[in-house]
Short mmCIF file of C-alpha atoms in Angstrom, two decimals:
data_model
loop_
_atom_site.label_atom_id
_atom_site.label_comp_id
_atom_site.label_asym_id
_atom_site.label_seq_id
_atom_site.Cartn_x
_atom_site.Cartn_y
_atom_site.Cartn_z
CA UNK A 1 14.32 21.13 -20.30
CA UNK A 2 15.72 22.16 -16.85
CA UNK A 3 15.19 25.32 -15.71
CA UNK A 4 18.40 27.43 -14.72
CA UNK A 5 18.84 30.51 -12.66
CA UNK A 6 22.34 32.15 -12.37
CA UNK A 7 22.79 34.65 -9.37
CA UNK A 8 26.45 36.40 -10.35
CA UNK A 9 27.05 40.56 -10.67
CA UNK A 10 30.24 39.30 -13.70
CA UNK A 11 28.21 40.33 -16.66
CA UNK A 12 30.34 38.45 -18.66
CA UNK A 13 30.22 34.91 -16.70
CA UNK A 14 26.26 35.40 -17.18
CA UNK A 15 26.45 35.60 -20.55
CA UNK A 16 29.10 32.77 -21.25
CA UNK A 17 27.24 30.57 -18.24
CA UNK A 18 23.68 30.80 -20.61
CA UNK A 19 25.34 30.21 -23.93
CA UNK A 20 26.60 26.88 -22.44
CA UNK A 21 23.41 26.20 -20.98
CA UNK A 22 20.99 26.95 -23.45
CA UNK A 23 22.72 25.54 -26.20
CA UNK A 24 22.40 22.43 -23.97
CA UNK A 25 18.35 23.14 -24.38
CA UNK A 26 17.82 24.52 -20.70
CA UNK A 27 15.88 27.83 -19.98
CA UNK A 28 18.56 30.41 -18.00
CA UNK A 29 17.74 32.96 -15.94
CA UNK A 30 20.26 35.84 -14.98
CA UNK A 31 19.80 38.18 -11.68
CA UNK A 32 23.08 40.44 -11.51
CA UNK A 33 22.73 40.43 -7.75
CA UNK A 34 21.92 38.59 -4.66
CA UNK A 35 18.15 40.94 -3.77
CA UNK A 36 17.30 40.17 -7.25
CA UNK A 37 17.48 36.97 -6.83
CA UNK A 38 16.08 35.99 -4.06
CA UNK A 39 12.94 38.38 -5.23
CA UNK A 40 12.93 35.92 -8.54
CA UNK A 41 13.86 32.60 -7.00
CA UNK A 42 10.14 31.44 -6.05
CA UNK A 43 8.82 32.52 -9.67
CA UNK A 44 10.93 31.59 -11.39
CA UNK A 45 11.33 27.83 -9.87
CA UNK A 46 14.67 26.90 -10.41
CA UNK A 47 16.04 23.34 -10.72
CA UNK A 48 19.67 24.68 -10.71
CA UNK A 49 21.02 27.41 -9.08
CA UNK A 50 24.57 28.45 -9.66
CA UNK A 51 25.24 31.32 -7.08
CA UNK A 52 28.91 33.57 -7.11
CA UNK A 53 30.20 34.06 -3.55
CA UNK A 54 31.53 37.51 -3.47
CA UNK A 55 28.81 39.94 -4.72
CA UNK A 56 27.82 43.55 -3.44
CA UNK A 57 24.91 43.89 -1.37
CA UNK A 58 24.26 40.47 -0.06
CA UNK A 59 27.16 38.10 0.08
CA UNK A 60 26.74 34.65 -1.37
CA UNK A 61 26.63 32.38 0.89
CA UNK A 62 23.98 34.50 2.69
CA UNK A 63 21.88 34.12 -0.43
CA UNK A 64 22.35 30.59 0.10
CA UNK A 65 21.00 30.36 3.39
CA UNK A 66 18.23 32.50 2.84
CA UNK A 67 17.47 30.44 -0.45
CA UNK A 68 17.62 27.11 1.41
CA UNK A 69 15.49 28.50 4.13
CA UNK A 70 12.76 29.11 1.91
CA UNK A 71 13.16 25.78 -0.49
CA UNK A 72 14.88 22.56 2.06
CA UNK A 73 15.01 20.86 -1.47
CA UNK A 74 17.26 23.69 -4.14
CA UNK A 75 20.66 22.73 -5.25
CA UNK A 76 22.55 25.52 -5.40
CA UNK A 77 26.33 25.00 -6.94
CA UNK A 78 28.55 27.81 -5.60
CA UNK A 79 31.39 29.51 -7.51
CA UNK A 80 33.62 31.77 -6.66
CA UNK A 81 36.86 33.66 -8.23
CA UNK A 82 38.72 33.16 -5.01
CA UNK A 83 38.05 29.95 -3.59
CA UNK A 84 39.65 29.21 0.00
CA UNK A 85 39.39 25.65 1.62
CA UNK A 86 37.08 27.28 4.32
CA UNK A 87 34.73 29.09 2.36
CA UNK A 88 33.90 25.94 0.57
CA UNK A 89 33.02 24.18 3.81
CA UNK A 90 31.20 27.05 4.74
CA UNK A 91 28.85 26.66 1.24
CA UNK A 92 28.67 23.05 2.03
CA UNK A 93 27.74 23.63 5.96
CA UNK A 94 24.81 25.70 4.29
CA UNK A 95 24.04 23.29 2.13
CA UNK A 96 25.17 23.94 -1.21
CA UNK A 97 25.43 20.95 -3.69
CA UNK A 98 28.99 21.80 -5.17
CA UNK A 99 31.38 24.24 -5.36
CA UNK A 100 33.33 25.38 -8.34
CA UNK A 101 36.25 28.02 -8.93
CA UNK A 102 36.56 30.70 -11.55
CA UNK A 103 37.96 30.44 -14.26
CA UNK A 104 35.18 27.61 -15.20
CA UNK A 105 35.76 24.87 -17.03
CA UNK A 106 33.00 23.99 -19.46
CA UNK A 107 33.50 20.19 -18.97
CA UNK A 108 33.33 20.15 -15.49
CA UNK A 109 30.22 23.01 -15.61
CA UNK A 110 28.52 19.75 -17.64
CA UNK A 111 29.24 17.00 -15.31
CA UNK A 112 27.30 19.09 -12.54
CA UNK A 113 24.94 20.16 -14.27
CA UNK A 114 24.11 16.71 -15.01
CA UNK A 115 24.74 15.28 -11.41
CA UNK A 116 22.75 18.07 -10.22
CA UNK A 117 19.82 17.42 -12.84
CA UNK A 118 20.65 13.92 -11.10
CA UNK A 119 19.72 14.77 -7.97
CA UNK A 120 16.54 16.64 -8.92
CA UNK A 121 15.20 13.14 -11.09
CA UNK A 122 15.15 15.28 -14.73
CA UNK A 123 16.45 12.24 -16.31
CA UNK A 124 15.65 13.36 -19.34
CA UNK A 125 17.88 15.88 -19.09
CA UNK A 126 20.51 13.80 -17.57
CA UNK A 127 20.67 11.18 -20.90
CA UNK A 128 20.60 14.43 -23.04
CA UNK A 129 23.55 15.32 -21.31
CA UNK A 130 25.47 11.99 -20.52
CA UNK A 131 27.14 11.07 -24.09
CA UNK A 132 28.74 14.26 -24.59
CA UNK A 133 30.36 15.06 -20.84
CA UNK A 134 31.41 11.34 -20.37
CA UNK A 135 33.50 11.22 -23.24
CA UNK A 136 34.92 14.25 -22.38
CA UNK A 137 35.62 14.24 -18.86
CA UNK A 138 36.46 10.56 -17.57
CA UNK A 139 35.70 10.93 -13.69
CA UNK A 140 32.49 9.84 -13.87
CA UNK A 141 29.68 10.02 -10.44
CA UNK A 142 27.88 11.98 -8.58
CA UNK A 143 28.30 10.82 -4.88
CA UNK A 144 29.70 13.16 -2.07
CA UNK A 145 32.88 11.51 -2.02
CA UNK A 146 33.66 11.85 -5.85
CA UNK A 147 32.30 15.49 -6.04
CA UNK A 148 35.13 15.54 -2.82
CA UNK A 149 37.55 14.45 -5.37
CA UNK A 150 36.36 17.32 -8.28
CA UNK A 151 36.22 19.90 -5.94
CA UNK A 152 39.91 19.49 -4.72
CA UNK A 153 40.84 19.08 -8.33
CA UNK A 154 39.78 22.40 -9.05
CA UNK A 155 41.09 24.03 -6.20
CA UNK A 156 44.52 22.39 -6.28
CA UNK A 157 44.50 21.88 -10.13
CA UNK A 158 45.64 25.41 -10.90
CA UNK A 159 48.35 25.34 -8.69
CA UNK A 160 51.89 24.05 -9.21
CA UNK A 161 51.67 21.93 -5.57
CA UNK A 162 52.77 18.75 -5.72
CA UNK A 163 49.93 16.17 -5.13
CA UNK A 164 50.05 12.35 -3.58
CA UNK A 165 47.02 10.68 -5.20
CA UNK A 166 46.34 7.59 -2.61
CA UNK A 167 43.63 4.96 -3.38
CA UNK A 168 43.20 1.28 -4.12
CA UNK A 169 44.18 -0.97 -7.29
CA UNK A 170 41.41 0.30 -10.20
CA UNK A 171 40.08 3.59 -8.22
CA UNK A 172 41.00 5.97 -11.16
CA UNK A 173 44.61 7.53 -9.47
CA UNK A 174 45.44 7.69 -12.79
CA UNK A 175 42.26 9.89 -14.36
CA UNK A 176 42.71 11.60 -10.87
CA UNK A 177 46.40 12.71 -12.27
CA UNK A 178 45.28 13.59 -15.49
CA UNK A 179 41.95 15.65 -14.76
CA UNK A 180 44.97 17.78 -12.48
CA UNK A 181 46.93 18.34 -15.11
CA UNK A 182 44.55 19.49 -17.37
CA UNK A 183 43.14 21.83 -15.11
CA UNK A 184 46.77 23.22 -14.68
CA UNK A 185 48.41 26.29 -16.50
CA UNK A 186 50.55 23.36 -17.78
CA UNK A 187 47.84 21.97 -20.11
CA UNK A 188 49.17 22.30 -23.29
CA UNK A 189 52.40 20.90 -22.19
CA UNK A 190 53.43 17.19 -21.70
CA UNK A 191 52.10 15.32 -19.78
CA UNK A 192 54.23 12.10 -18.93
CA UNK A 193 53.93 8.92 -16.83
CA UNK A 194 55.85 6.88 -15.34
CA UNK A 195 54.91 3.12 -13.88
CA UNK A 196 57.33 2.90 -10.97
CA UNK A 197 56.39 -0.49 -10.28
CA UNK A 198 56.90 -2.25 -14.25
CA UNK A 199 60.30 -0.98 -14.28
CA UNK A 200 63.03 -3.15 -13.10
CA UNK A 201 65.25 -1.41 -10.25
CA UNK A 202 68.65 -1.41 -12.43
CA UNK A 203 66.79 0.65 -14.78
CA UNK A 204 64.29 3.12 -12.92
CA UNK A 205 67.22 6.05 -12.49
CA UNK A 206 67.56 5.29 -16.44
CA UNK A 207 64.23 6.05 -17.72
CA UNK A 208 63.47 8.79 -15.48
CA UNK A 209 66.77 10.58 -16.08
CA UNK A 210 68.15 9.32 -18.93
CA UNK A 211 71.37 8.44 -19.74
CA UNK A 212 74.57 8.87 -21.99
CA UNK A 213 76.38 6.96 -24.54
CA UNK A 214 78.53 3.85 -23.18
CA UNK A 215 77.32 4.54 -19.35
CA UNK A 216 76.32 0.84 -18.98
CA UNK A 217 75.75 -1.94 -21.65
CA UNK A 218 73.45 -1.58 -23.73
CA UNK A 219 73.45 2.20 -23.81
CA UNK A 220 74.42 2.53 -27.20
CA UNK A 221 72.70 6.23 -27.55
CA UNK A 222 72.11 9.18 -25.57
CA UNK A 223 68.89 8.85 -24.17
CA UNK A 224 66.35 11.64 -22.28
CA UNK A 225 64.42 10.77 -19.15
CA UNK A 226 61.42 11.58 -18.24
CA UNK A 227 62.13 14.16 -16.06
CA UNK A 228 63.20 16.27 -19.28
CA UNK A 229 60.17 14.85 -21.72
CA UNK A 230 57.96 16.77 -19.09
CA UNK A 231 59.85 19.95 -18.79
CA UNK A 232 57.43 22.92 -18.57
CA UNK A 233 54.48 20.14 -17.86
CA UNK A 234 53.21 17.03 -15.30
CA UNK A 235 55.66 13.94 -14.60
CA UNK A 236 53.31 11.51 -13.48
CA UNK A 237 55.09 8.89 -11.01
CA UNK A 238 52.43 6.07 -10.81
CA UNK A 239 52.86 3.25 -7.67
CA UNK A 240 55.50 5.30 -6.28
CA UNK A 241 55.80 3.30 -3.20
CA UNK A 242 57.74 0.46 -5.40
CA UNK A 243 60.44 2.78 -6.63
CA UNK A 244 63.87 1.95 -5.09
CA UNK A 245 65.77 3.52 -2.18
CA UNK A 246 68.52 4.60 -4.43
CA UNK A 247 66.21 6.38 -7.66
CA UNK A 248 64.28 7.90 -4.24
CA UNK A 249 67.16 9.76 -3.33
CA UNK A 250 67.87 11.21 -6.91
CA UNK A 251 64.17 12.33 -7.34
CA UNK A 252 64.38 14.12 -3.90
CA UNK A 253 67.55 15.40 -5.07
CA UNK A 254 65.53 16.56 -8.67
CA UNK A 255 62.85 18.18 -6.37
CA UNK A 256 65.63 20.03 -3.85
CA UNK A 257 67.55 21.55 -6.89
CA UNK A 258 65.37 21.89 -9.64
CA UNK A 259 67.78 19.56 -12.10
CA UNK A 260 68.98 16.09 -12.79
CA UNK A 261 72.28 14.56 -14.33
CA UNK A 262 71.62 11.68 -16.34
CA UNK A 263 73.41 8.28 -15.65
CA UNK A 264 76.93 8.12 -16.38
CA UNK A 265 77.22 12.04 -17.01
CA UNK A 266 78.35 14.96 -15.49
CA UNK A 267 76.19 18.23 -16.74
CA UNK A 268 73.79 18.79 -14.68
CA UNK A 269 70.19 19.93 -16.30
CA UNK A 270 67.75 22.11 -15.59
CA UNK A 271 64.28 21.17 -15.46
CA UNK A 272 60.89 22.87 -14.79
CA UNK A 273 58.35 20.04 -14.08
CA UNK A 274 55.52 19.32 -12.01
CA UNK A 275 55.48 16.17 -10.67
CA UNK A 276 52.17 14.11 -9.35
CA UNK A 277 52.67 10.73 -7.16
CA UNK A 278 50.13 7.97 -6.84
CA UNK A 279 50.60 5.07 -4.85
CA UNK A 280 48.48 2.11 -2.76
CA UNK A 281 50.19 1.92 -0.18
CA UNK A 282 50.68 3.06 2.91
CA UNK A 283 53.82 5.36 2.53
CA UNK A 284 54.13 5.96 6.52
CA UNK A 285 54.28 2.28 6.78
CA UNK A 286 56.78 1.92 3.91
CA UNK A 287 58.98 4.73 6.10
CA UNK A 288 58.95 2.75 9.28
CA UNK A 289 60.11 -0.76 7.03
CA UNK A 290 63.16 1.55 6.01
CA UNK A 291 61.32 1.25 2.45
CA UNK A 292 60.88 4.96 1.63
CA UNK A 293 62.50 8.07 2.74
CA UNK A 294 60.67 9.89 4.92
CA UNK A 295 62.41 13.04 3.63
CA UNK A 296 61.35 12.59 0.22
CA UNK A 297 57.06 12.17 1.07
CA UNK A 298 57.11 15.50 2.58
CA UNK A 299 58.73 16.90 -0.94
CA UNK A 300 55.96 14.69 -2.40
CA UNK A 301 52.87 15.41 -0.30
CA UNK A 302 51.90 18.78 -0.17
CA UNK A 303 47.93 17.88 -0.57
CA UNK A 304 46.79 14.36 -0.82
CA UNK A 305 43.62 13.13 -2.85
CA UNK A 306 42.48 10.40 -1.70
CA UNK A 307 40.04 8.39 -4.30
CA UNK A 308 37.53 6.41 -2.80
CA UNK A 309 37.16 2.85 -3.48
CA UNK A 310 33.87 1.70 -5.61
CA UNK A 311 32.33 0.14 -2.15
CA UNK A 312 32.58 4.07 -1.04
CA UNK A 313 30.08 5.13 -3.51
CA UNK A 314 27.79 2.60 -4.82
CA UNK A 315 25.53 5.69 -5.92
CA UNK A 316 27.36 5.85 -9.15
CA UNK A 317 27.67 2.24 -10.18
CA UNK A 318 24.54 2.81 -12.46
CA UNK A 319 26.50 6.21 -13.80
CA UNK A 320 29.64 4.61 -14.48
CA UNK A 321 27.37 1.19 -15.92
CA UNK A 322 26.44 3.79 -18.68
CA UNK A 323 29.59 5.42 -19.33
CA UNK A 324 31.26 2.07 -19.99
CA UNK A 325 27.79 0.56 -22.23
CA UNK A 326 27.94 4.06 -24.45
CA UNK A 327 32.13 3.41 -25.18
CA UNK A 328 32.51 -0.43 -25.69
CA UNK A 329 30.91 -0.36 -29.17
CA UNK A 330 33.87 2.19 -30.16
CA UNK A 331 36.59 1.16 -28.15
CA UNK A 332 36.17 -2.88 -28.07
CA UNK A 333 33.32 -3.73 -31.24
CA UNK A 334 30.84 -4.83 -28.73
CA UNK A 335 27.20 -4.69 -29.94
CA UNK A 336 25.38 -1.95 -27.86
CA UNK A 337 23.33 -3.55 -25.59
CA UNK A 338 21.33 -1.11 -22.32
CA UNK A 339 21.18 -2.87 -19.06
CA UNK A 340 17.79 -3.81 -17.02
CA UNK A 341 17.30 -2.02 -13.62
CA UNK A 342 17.30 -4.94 -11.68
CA UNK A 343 20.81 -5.53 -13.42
CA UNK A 344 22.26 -2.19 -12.36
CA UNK A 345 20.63 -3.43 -8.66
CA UNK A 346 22.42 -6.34 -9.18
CA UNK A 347 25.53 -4.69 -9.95
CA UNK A 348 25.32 -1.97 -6.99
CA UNK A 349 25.00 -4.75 -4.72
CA UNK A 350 28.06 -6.11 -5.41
CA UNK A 351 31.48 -5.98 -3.95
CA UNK A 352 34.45 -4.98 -6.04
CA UNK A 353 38.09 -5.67 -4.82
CA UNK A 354 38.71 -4.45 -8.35
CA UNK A 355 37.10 -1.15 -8.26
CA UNK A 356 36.19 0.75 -11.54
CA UNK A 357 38.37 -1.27 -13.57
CA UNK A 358 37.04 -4.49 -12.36
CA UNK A 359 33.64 -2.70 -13.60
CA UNK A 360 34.02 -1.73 -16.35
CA UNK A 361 35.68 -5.25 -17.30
CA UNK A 362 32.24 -6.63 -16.33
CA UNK A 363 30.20 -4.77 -17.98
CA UNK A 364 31.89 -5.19 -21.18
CA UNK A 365 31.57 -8.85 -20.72
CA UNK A 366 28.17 -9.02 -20.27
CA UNK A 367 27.45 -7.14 -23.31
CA UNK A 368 29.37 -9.59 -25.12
CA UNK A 369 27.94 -12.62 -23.25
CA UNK A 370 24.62 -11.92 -22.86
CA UNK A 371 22.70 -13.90 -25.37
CA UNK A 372 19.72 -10.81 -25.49
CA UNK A 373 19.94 -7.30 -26.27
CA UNK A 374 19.02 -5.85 -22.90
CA UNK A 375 21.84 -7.06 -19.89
CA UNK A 376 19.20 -9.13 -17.54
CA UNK A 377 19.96 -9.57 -13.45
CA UNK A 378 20.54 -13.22 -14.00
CA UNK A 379 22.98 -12.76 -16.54
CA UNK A 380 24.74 -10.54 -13.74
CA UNK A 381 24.10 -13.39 -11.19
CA UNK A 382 25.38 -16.05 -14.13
CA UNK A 383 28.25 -13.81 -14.52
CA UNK A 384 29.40 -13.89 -11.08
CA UNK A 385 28.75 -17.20 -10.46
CA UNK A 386 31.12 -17.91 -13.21
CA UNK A 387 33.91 -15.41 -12.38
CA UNK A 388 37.50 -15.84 -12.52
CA UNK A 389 39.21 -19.21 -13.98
CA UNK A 390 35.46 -21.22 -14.03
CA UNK A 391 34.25 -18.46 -16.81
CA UNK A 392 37.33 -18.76 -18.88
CA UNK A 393 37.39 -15.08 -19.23
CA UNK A 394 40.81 -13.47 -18.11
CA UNK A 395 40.68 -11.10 -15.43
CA UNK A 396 42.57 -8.59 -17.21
CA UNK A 397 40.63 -9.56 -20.35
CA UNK A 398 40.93 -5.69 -21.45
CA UNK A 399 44.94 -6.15 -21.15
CA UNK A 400 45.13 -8.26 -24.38
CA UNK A 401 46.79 -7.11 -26.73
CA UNK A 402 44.62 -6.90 -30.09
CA UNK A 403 40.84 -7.31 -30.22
CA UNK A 404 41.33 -10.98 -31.93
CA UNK A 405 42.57 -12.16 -28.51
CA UNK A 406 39.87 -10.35 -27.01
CA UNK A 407 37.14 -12.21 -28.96
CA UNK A 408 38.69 -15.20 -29.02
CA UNK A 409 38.92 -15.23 -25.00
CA UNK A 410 35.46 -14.01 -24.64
CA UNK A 411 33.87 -16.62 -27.72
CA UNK A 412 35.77 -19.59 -25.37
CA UNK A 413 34.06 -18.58 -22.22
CA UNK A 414 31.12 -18.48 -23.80
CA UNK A 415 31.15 -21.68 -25.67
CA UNK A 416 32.05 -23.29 -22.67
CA UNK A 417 29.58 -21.48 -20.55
CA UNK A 418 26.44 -22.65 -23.54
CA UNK A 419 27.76 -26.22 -22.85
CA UNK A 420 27.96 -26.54 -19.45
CA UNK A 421 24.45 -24.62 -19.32
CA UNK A 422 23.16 -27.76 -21.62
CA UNK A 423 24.92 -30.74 -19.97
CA UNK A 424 27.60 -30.44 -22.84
CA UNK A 425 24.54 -31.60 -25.39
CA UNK A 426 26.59 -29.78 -28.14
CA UNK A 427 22.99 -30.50 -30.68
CA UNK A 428 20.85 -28.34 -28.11
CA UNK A 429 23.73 -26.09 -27.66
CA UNK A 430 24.28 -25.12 -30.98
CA UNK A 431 20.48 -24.50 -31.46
CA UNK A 432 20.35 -22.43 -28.45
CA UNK A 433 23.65 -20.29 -30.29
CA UNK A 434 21.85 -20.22 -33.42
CA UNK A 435 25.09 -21.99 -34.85
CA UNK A 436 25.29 -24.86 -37.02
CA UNK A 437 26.31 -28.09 -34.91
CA UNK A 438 29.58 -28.69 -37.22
CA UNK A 439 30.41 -25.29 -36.73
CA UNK A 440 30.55 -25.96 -33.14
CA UNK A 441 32.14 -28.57 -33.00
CA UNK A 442 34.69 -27.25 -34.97
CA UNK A 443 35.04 -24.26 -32.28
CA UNK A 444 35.34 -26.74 -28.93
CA UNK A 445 38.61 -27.91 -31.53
CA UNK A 446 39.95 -25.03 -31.82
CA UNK A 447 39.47 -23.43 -28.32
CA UNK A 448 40.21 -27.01 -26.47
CA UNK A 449 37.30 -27.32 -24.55
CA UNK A 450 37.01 -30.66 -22.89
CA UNK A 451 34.21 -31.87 -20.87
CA UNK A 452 35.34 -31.54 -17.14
CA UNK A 453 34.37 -35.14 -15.33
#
């Protein structure tokens, strides 16, 4: 049980802020002001505070420092009905731990909770916690460069500003995109994305504005684009920087006006949408190799998000290692299986082109590989030492299609990895599998495993 003291003079956010956090099992503690709390912070002991900015009296971040002079170590999570850019680098200057706007969101009141409870080593607290926000709210860490990424979610989430989401292959652009749109007043509408870079160029202007009967072969139908599936919600445009010159200048054109015409037609249409970019490149780059219009990034890039790459914030590899462990059993039929610390040391020191999606593909393969029913650092050091083509596993082993070709791919690798491991002495092998030795034999068959010379 955490103890939890809530500084805010909204009667109402007091109440709702303790329901949440005692049914969560935490004692809460309400002063209505900033004197009153500062005259109950040192008995009461808190291990969270969450402190409003604009009260009467004593103004927030004043409490703050005063609180912070008196206890170096409190983590204090400011929130505030009118959040500006500045006074959230004031709170931080001060040292506060987060910063959150009002209305609050319950899911993202959990995750820093937890990361705070994190911070202050109740990991009890932190497990009791863990299942229910991480299937809830994918953006999973604690580190200063993540909580970077929350915070200018919920600052620019409840806007209609149109945001360029830059990062690396497997950084999380697209949860980045999604955790903006449901922070949006758009919420319950559609949200709808678009891969620029999997559609071939003849057909991009196509699927994002749609097209009419007999405008090209094979358009047997009228057909909406995206741009109208999202009306009233978020278009998503994922790896922007691939689209072509010629679909750039009808989307800037979409973004100017406020409508579309659809290919081969002549009625313009009228369309309300909020549209989201995401790309790895570098768009300024792009601009000066005549690649993108330089007209159409400033319609695109009001605010930028940048997510960090996984080598940015090796704090949360253990966090994210336990995200992925709790949802394989569900999402891929992968026994549960909890991973050693030296594992998750094992893990943290690694490097990972891939980012979280390289990850989480390796953590779902150990669980499926590792022959005990806690992940072990050598079957992380096995693992890497047997990455990529050597292993048998496909990279993109969670692309396949059905979970068949999943367990087939993963049963090969591990066949072949047993054999190898036992000088291809398919007797001790088997043993070691617990496996009849016909039945493996039968398996090398059907797999095609042949002894490499």
């Amino acid at each position: 049980m955490a103890r939890i003291l809530i500084i805010d003079d909204e009667e109402s956010v007091g109440v709702a802020l303790r329901q949440l956090f005692e049914y969560e099992g935490h004692r809460v503690h309400i002063c209505e002001n900033g004197p009153s709390g500062l005259i109950d912070y040192p008995d009461f002991r808190p291990d969270v505070t969450f402190l409003d900015v604009k009260m009467p009296k004593v103004d927030g971040l004043e409490v703050l420092a005063r609180i912070r002079e008196r206890d170096p170590a409190a983590v204090v999570v400011m929130v505030s009905g009118h959040g500006t850019i500045s006074t959230a680098v004031e709170a931080t200057r001060r040292g506060a731990f987060d910063f959150l706007e009002k209305p609050l969101d319950t899911d993202r009141l959990l995750v820093t909770l937890r990361n705070a409870l994190t911070v202050r080593g109740l990991t009890d607290s932190v497990e009791r916690l863990t299942s229910e926000i991480e299937i809830h709210h994918d953006i999973v860490g604690g580190s200063r460069a993540i909580r970077q990424v929350l915070n200018q979610i919920e600052m620019v989430g409840a806007t209609d500003a149109r945001v360029l989401i830059t990062g690396e292959n497997g950084t999380g652009k697209e949860l980045t995109a999604r955790a903006l749109h449901r922070r949006s007043s758009r919420s319950r509408r559609t949200f709808v994305e678009v891969n620029c870079a999997a559609i071939p160029s003849e057909l991009i202007e196509s699927e994002l504005f749609g097209h009419v009967k007999g405008s090209f072969t094979g358009a047997v139908t009228d057909r909406v684009g995206k741009f109208e599936q999202a009306h009233r919600g978020t278009l998503f445009l994922d790896e922007i920087g691939d689209m072509s010159l010629t679909a750039q200048a009808k989307v800037l054109r979409a973004l100017q006006e406020g409508d579309i015409t659809r290919v081969g037609g002549t009625r313009p249409v009228s369309v309300d949408v909020r549209v989201i970019t995401a790309t790895n490149k570098d768009l300024h780059d792009q601009i000066e190799k005549g690649e993108f219009r330089e007209d159409l990034l400033h319609r695109l890039d009001m605010v930028t998000i940048r997510v960090p790459p996984l080598r940015e914030r090796r704090g949360d590899i253990p966090m994210l290692v336990a995200h992925f462990a709790e949802l394989a059993p569900g999402s891929y039929g992968v026994p549960y299986k909890r991973f050693a610390k030296d594992a998750l040391e094992a893990l943290t020191d690694l490097e990972w082109p891939g980012n979280v999606r390289q990850l989480k593909n390796v953590v779902v393969r150990l669980m499926l590989l590792s022959p005990s029913e806690t992940v072990e650092r050598k079957d992380v050091i096995q693992s890497v030492s047997m990455s990529g083509s050597e292993s048998g596993v496909p990279d993109n082993v969670m692309s396949l299609a059905t979970l068949s070709e999943f367990k087939d791919a993963s049963e090969k690798a591990f066949i072949a990895m047993k054999l190898r491991d036992y000088n291809w002495n398919v007797s001790e092998a088997a043993r070691q599998m617990g496996m009849p030795r016909s039945n493996l034999y039968k398996k090398i068959e059907r797999h095609g495993l042949v002894r490499s010379t």
